[in-house]
Amino acid sequence: MVIYSFYIFDRHTECIYSKTWLPPPPAPGAQPQHDISTSTTGAAVASSDPHHHNPNTLRSSRSAVSAANKASDDAKLIFGTVFSLRNMVRKLGGEDDAFISYRTAQYKLHYYETASNLRFVMLTDTGTLSMRNVMHQIYINLWCEYVVKNPLAPVEHKGGAGVRNELFELGLNQFITGLM
């Protein structure tokens, strides 16, 4: 089982958490895209001359901004896809039908929605069985324990402010790597 990425969307359709473990495989016949520098190491290099601009610093800060924009765009596309498919399933099948997953040639998208309208989305390889129980366990054992019960965590994550909880991230990483 291969897990590519994981997203959490709040009830305001904002992506409040995203984590990528592996990039999805390229489409057959597609040219591989090489992202030359996605690391921001070296960005802390400073100069005492305020007019001197280090090209490595500028390049790494641009790549960090472009990587953040790409992640934001990916999250918006994923939510738009999930929202559209969920509405289509409800219109065609009635209110009792639920959208659980869909599969393409490259990946499988798994969907889990909580009673509080949190939406968990996981992208895996095509051979993976339903991850609904896994996402439910992430919600119950990790989200509720480390984010909801944390008195320092905000209740709402407005304006794209995501979840910044070290215990949640460590627990999620251990949980997912234990599955792979």
Coordinates of N, CA and C in Angstrom, one line a residue:
M1 N 0.8 -1.2 0.0 CA 0.0 0.0 0.0 C 0.9 1.2 0.0
V2 N 0.6 2.2 -0.9 CA 1.3 3.4 -1.0 C 0.4 4.6 -0.7
I3 N 0.7 5.4 0.2 CA -0.1 6.6 0.5 C 0.7 7.8 -0.1
Y4 N 0.0 8.6 -1.0 CA 0.7 9.7 -1.6 C 0.5 11.0 -0.7
S5 N -0.7 11.3 -0.4 CA -0.9 12.5 0.4 C -2.2 12.4 1.2
F6 N -2.4 13.4 2.1 CA -3.5 13.5 3.0 C -3.9 14.9 3.2
Y7 N -5.2 15.2 3.2 CA -5.7 16.6 3.3 C -6.8 16.6 4.3
I8 N -6.9 17.7 5.1 CA -8.1 17.9 5.9 C -8.7 19.3 5.5
F9 N -10.0 19.3 5.3 CA -10.7 20.6 4.9 C -11.7 20.8 6.0
D10 N -11.8 22.1 6.4 CA -12.8 22.5 7.4 C -14.1 22.8 6.8
R11 N -15.1 23.2 7.6 CA -16.5 23.4 7.1 C -16.6 24.7 6.3
H12 N -15.5 25.5 6.2 CA -15.5 26.7 5.4 C -14.7 26.4 4.1
T13 N -14.5 25.2 3.8 CA -13.8 24.7 2.6 C -12.3 25.1 2.5
E14 N -11.7 25.4 3.6 CA -10.3 25.8 3.7 C -9.5 24.5 3.9
C15 N -8.4 24.4 3.3 CA -7.5 23.3 3.6 C -6.7 23.7 4.8
I16 N -7.0 23.0 5.9 CA -6.3 23.3 7.2 C -5.1 22.4 7.5
Y17 N -5.0 21.3 6.7 CA -3.8 20.5 6.9 C -3.6 19.7 5.6
S18 N -2.3 19.6 5.2 CA -2.0 18.7 4.1 C -0.6 18.2 4.3
K19 N -0.4 17.0 3.9 CA 0.9 16.3 4.1 C 1.1 15.4 2.9
T20 N 2.3 15.4 2.3 CA 2.6 14.6 1.2 C 3.8 13.7 1.6
W21 N 3.6 12.4 1.3 CA 4.6 11.4 1.6 C 5.3 11.1 0.3
L22 N 4.6 10.7 -0.7 CA 5.2 10.4 -2.0 C 4.4 11.1 -3.1
P23 N 5.1 11.5 -4.2 CA 4.4 12.1 -5.3 C 3.6 11.1 -6.1
P24 N 2.4 11.4 -6.6 CA 1.7 10.4 -7.4 C 2.5 10.1 -8.7
P25 N 2.4 8.9 -9.2 CA 3.2 8.5 -10.4 C 2.7 9.3 -11.6
P26 N 3.6 9.6 -12.5 CA 3.2 10.4 -13.7 C 2.3 9.5 -14.6
A27 N 1.4 10.2 -15.3 CA 0.5 9.6 -16.3 C 1.4 8.9 -17.3
P28 N 0.9 7.7 -17.9 CA 1.6 7.0 -18.9 C 1.8 7.9 -20.1
G29 N 3.0 8.0 -20.6 CA 3.3 8.8 -21.8 C 3.6 10.3 -21.5
A30 N 3.4 10.7 -20.2 CA 3.7 12.1 -19.8 C 5.1 12.3 -19.6
Q31 N 5.6 13.5 -19.9 CA 7.0 13.8 -19.6 C 7.2 14.0 -18.1
P32 N 8.2 13.4 -17.5 CA 8.4 13.7 -16.1 C 8.8 15.1 -15.8
Q33 N 8.3 15.7 -14.8 CA 8.6 17.1 -14.4 C 9.6 17.1 -13.3
H34 N 10.7 17.8 -13.5 CA 11.7 17.9 -12.5 C 11.6 19.2 -11.8
D35 N 11.4 19.1 -10.5 CA 11.4 20.3 -9.7 C 12.8 20.4 -9.1
I36 N 13.6 21.4 -9.6 CA 15.0 21.4 -9.3 C 15.3 21.7 -7.9
S37 N 14.6 22.7 -7.3 CA 14.9 22.9 -5.9 C 13.6 23.2 -5.1
T38 N 13.3 22.2 -4.3 CA 12.1 22.4 -3.5 C 12.5 22.6 -2.0
S39 N 13.8 22.5 -1.7 CA 14.2 22.8 -0.4 C 14.6 24.2 -0.2
T40 N 14.4 24.7 1.0 CA 14.7 26.1 1.3 C 15.9 26.2 2.2
T41 N 16.7 25.2 2.2 CA 18.0 25.2 2.9 C 18.9 26.2 2.2
G42 N 19.6 27.0 3.0 CA 20.4 28.0 2.4 C 19.7 29.4 2.3
A43 N 18.5 29.4 2.6 CA 17.7 30.7 2.5 C 18.1 31.6 3.6
A44 N 18.7 31.1 4.7 CA 19.1 32.0 5.8 C 20.4 32.7 5.6
V45 N 21.0 32.5 4.5 CA 22.3 33.2 4.2 C 22.0 34.7 4.1
A46 N 22.7 35.5 4.9 CA 22.4 36.9 4.9 C 23.7 37.7 4.5
S47 N 23.5 38.9 4.2 CA 24.6 39.8 3.8 C 24.5 41.0 4.6
S48 N 25.6 41.6 5.0 CA 25.6 42.9 5.7 C 25.2 44.0 4.8
D49 N 25.4 43.9 3.5 CA 25.1 45.0 2.6 C 23.6 44.9 2.2
P50 N 22.8 45.9 2.5 CA 21.3 45.8 2.3 C 21.0 45.8 0.8
H51 N 22.0 46.2 -0.1 CA 21.7 46.3 -1.5 C 22.2 45.0 -2.2
H52 N 22.9 44.2 -1.5 CA 23.4 42.9 -2.1 C 22.4 41.8 -2.0
H53 N 22.1 41.2 -3.1 CA 21.1 40.1 -3.2 C 21.8 38.9 -3.6
N54 N 21.7 37.9 -2.7 CA 22.3 36.6 -3.0 C 21.4 35.9 -4.0
P55 N 21.8 35.4 -5.2 CA 20.9 34.8 -6.1 C 20.4 33.4 -5.6
N56 N 21.2 32.7 -4.8 CA 20.7 31.5 -4.2 C 19.6 31.7 -3.2
T57 N 19.7 32.8 -2.4 CA 18.6 33.1 -1.5 C 17.3 33.4 -2.2
L58 N 17.5 34.2 -3.3 CA 16.3 34.6 -4.1 C 15.7 33.4 -4.7
R59 N 16.5 32.5 -5.3 CA 16.0 31.3 -6.0 C 15.3 30.4 -5.0
S60 N 15.9 30.2 -3.9 CA 15.3 29.3 -2.9 C 14.0 29.8 -2.3
S61 N 14.0 31.1 -2.1 CA 12.7 31.7 -1.6 C 11.6 31.7 -2.7
R62 N 12.0 31.9 -4.0 CA 11.0 31.8 -5.0 C 10.5 30.3 -5.1
S63 N 11.4 29.4 -5.0 CA 11.0 28.0 -5.1 C 10.1 27.6 -3.9
A64 N 10.3 28.2 -2.8 CA 9.5 27.9 -1.6 C 8.1 28.5 -1.8
V65 N 8.1 29.7 -2.4 CA 6.8 30.3 -2.7 C 6.0 29.5 -3.7
S66 N 6.7 29.1 -4.8 CA 6.1 28.4 -5.9 C 5.6 27.0 -5.4
A67 N 6.3 26.4 -4.5 CA 5.9 25.1 -3.9 C 4.7 25.3 -3.0
A68 N 4.6 26.4 -2.3 CA 3.5 26.7 -1.4 C 2.2 27.0 -2.3
N69 N 2.4 27.7 -3.4 CA 1.3 28.0 -4.3 C 0.8 26.7 -5.0
K70 N 1.7 25.8 -5.4 CA 1.4 24.6 -6.0 C 0.6 23.7 -5.0
A71 N 1.0 23.6 -3.8 CA 0.3 22.9 -2.7 C -1.1 23.4 -2.5
S72 N -1.2 24.8 -2.5 CA -2.5 25.4 -2.3 C -3.4 25.1 -3.5
D73 N -2.9 25.2 -4.7 CA -3.6 24.9 -5.9 C -4.1 23.5 -5.9
D74 N -3.2 22.5 -5.5 CA -3.6 21.1 -5.5 C -4.7 20.9 -4.5
A75 N -4.7 21.5 -3.3 CA -5.7 21.4 -2.3 C -7.0 21.9 -2.9
K76 N -7.0 23.0 -3.6 CA -8.2 23.6 -4.1 C -8.8 22.7 -5.2
L77 N -8.0 22.1 -6.0 CA -8.5 21.2 -7.1 C -9.0 19.9 -6.4
I78 N -8.4 19.4 -5.4 CA -8.9 18.2 -4.8 C -10.2 18.5 -4.1
F79 N -10.4 19.6 -3.4 CA -11.6 19.9 -2.8 C -12.7 20.1 -3.8
G80 N -12.4 20.8 -4.9 CA -13.4 21.0 -6.0 C -13.9 19.7 -6.5
T81 N -13.0 18.8 -6.7 CA -13.3 17.5 -7.3 C -14.2 16.7 -6.3
V82 N -13.8 16.7 -5.0 CA -14.6 16.0 -4.0 C -16.0 16.6 -3.8
F83 N -16.0 17.9 -3.8 CA -17.3 18.6 -3.7 C -18.3 18.3 -4.8
S84 N -17.7 18.3 -6.0 CA -18.6 18.0 -7.2 C -19.0 16.6 -7.2
L85 N -18.1 15.7 -7.0 CA -18.5 14.3 -7.0 C -19.5 13.9 -5.8
R86 N -19.3 14.5 -4.7 CA -20.2 14.3 -3.6 C -21.6 14.8 -3.9
N87 N -21.7 16.0 -4.5 CA -23.0 16.5 -4.9 C -23.6 15.7 -5.9
M88 N -22.9 15.2 -6.9 CA -23.4 14.4 -8.0 C -24.0 13.1 -7.4
V89 N -23.2 12.5 -6.5 CA -23.7 11.2 -5.8 C -25.0 11.4 -5.1
R90 N -25.1 12.5 -4.4 CA -26.3 12.8 -3.6 C -27.5 13.1 -4.5
K91 N -27.3 13.7 -5.7 CA -28.4 14.0 -6.6 C -28.8 12.7 -7.3
L92 N -27.9 11.9 -7.7 CA -28.2 10.7 -8.4 C -28.7 9.6 -7.5
G93 N -28.2 9.5 -6.3 CA -28.5 8.4 -5.4 C -29.4 8.7 -4.3
G94 N -29.6 10.0 -4.0 CA -30.4 10.4 -2.9 C -29.6 10.8 -1.7
E95 N -30.2 11.3 -0.7 CA -29.4 11.8 0.5 C -28.7 10.7 1.3
D96 N -29.2 9.5 1.2 CA -28.6 8.4 2.0 C -27.3 7.9 1.4
D97 N -27.1 8.1 0.1 CA -25.9 7.6 -0.6 C -24.8 8.5 -0.2
A98 N -23.6 7.9 0.0 CA -22.4 8.6 0.4 C -21.3 8.4 -0.6
F99 N -20.5 9.5 -0.9 CA -19.3 9.4 -1.7 C -18.2 8.9 -0.8
I100 N -17.6 7.8 -1.2 CA -16.5 7.2 -0.4 C -15.2 7.3 -1.1
S101 N -15.1 7.0 -2.4 CA -13.8 7.0 -3.1 C -14.1 7.0 -4.6
Y102 N -13.0 7.4 -5.3 CA -13.0 7.1 -6.8 C -11.6 6.8 -7.2
R103 N -11.5 6.2 -8.4 CA -10.2 5.7 -8.8 C -9.9 6.1 -10.2
T104 N -8.7 6.5 -10.5 CA -8.2 6.8 -11.8 C -7.1 5.8 -12.2
A105 N -6.4 6.0 -13.3 CA -5.4 5.0 -13.7 C -4.1 5.2 -12.8
Q106 N -4.0 6.4 -12.2 CA -2.8 6.7 -11.4 C -2.9 6.7 -9.9
Y107 N -4.1 6.9 -9.4 CA -4.3 7.0 -7.9 C -5.8 6.7 -7.6
K108 N -6.0 6.6 -6.3 CA -7.4 6.4 -5.8 C -7.6 7.4 -4.7
L109 N -8.6 8.2 -4.7 CA -9.0 9.2 -3.7 C -10.0 8.6 -2.8
H110 N -9.7 8.7 -1.5 CA -10.6 8.2 -0.4 C -11.1 9.5 0.3
Y111 N -12.4 9.4 0.7 CA -13.1 10.5 1.3 C -13.8 10.1 2.6
Y112 N -13.7 10.9 3.6 CA -14.4 10.7 4.9 C -14.8 12.0 5.4
E113 N -16.1 12.2 5.8 CA -16.7 13.4 6.3 C -17.2 13.1 7.7
T114 N -16.8 14.0 8.6 CA -17.3 13.9 10.0 C -18.6 14.6 10.2
A115 N -19.2 14.4 11.4 CA -20.4 15.1 11.7 C -20.3 16.6 11.8
S116 N -19.0 17.0 12.1 CA -18.8 18.5 12.3 C -18.3 19.1 10.9
N117 N -18.5 18.4 9.8 CA -18.2 18.8 8.5 C -16.7 18.9 8.2
L118 N -15.9 18.2 9.0 CA -14.5 18.1 8.6 C -14.4 17.1 7.5
R119 N -13.6 17.3 6.5 CA -13.4 16.4 5.4 C -12.0 15.9 5.3
F120 N -11.8 14.6 5.3 CA -10.5 14.0 5.3 C -10.4 13.4 3.9
V121 N -9.3 13.7 3.2 CA -9.1 13.1 1.8 C -7.7 12.5 1.8
M122 N -7.6 11.3 1.3 CA -6.4 10.6 1.2 C -6.2 10.1 -0.3
L123 N -5.0 10.3 -0.8 CA -4.7 9.8 -2.1 C -3.7 8.6 -2.0
T124 N -4.1 7.5 -2.6 CA -3.3 6.3 -2.5 C -3.1 5.7 -3.9
D125 N -2.3 4.6 -3.9 CA -2.2 3.9 -5.2 C -3.6 3.2 -5.5
T126 N -3.7 2.7 -6.7 CA -5.0 2.2 -7.2 C -5.4 0.9 -6.5
G127 N -4.4 0.1 -6.1 CA -4.7 -1.2 -5.5 C -5.1 -1.2 -4.0
T128 N -5.1 0.0 -3.4 CA -5.5 0.1 -2.0 C -7.0 -0.1 -1.8
L129 N -7.3 -0.9 -0.8 CA -8.7 -1.0 -0.4 C -9.2 0.2 0.3
S130 N -10.5 0.2 0.7 CA -11.1 1.4 1.3 C -10.3 1.9 2.6
M131 N -10.0 3.1 2.6 CA -9.3 3.7 3.7 C -10.2 4.5 4.7
R132 N -11.5 4.2 4.5 CA -12.5 4.9 5.4 C -12.3 4.7 6.9
N133 N -12.0 3.4 7.2 CA -11.7 3.1 8.6 C -10.4 3.8 9.1
V134 N -9.4 3.8 8.2 CA -8.1 4.5 8.6 C -8.4 5.9 8.9
M135 N -9.1 6.6 8.0 CA -9.4 8.0 8.2 C -10.2 8.3 9.5
H136 N -11.1 7.3 9.7 CA -11.9 7.5 11.0 C -11.0 7.3 12.2
Q137 N -10.1 6.4 12.1 CA -9.1 6.3 13.2 C -8.2 7.5 13.4
I138 N -7.8 8.1 12.3 CA -7.1 9.4 12.3 C -7.9 10.5 13.0
Y139 N -9.2 10.5 12.7 CA -10.1 11.5 13.3 C -10.2 11.3 14.8
I140 N -10.5 10.0 15.2 CA -10.8 9.7 16.6 C -9.5 9.8 17.4
N141 N -8.5 9.1 17.0 CA -7.3 8.9 17.8 C -6.3 10.0 17.7
L142 N -6.2 10.7 16.6 CA -5.2 11.8 16.5 C -5.9 13.2 16.5
W143 N -6.8 13.4 15.6 CA -7.4 14.7 15.5 C -8.1 15.1 16.8
C144 N -9.0 14.3 17.3 CA -9.7 14.6 18.6 C -8.8 14.7 19.8
E145 N -7.8 13.8 19.8 CA -6.9 13.8 21.0 C -5.9 15.0 21.0
Y146 N -5.3 15.3 19.8 CA -4.3 16.3 19.8 C -4.7 17.7 19.4
V147 N -5.8 17.8 18.6 CA -6.2 19.1 18.1 C -7.4 19.6 18.9
V148 N -8.5 18.8 18.9 CA -9.7 19.2 19.6 C -9.5 19.4 21.1
K149 N -8.9 18.5 21.7 CA -8.7 18.6 23.2 C -7.6 19.5 23.6
N150 N -6.9 20.1 22.6 CA -5.8 21.0 23.0 C -6.4 22.4 23.2
P151 N -6.2 22.9 24.5 CA -6.8 24.3 24.8 C -6.1 25.4 24.0
L152 N -4.9 25.2 23.5 CA -4.2 26.2 22.8 C -4.5 26.3 21.3
A153 N -5.1 25.2 20.8 CA -5.4 25.2 19.4 C -6.7 26.0 19.1
P154 N -6.7 26.8 18.0 CA -7.9 27.5 17.7 C -9.0 26.6 17.3
V155 N -10.2 27.1 17.5 CA -11.4 26.3 17.2 C -11.7 26.4 15.7
E156 N -11.5 27.6 15.1 CA -11.7 27.9 13.7 C -10.3 28.2 13.1
H157 N -10.1 27.8 11.9 CA -8.9 28.0 11.2 C -9.2 28.9 10.0
K158 N -9.5 30.2 10.3 CA -9.9 31.1 9.3 C -8.8 31.7 8.5
G159 N -9.0 32.0 7.3 CA -8.0 32.7 6.4 C -6.9 31.7 6.0
G160 N -7.2 30.4 6.0 CA -6.1 29.5 5.6 C -5.1 29.2 6.6
A161 N -5.3 29.6 7.9 CA -4.4 29.3 8.9 C -4.6 27.8 9.2
G162 N -3.6 27.0 9.0 CA -3.7 25.6 9.1 C -3.4 25.1 10.5
V163 N -3.5 23.8 10.7 CA -3.2 23.2 12.0 C -1.7 23.1 12.1
R164 N -1.2 23.6 13.3 CA 0.2 23.5 13.6 C 0.3 22.9 15.0
N165 N 0.2 21.6 14.9 CA 0.3 20.8 16.2 C 1.3 19.7 16.0
E166 N 2.4 19.8 16.7 CA 3.5 18.9 16.6 C 3.1 17.4 17.0
L167 N 2.3 17.3 18.0 CA 1.9 15.9 18.4 C 1.0 15.3 17.4
F168 N 0.1 16.1 16.8 CA -0.7 15.5 15.7 C 0.1 15.1 14.5
E169 N 1.1 15.9 14.1 CA 1.9 15.6 13.0 C 2.8 14.4 13.2
L170 N 3.4 14.3 14.4 CA 4.2 13.1 14.8 C 3.3 11.8 14.8
G171 N 2.1 11.9 15.4 CA 1.2 10.8 15.5 C 0.8 10.4 14.1
L172 N 0.4 11.3 13.3 CA 0.0 11.0 11.9 C 1.1 10.4 11.1
N173 N 2.3 10.9 11.2 CA 3.4 10.3 10.5 C 3.7 8.9 11.0
Q174 N 3.7 8.6 12.3 CA 3.9 7.3 12.8 C 2.8 6.3 12.3
F175 N 1.6 6.8 12.3 CA 0.4 6.0 12.0 C 0.5 5.6 10.5
I176 N 0.8 6.6 9.6 CA 0.8 6.3 8.2 C 2.0 5.5 7.8
T177 N 3.2 5.8 8.4 CA 4.3 5.0 8.1 C 4.2 3.5 8.6
G178 N 3.4 3.4 9.6 CA 3.1 2.0 10.1 C 2.2 1.3 9.1
L179 N 1.4 2.0 8.4 CA 0.5 1.3 7.4 C 1.3 0.9 6.1
M180 N 2.3 1.7 5.8 CA 3.0 1.5 4.5 C 4.1 0.5 4.7

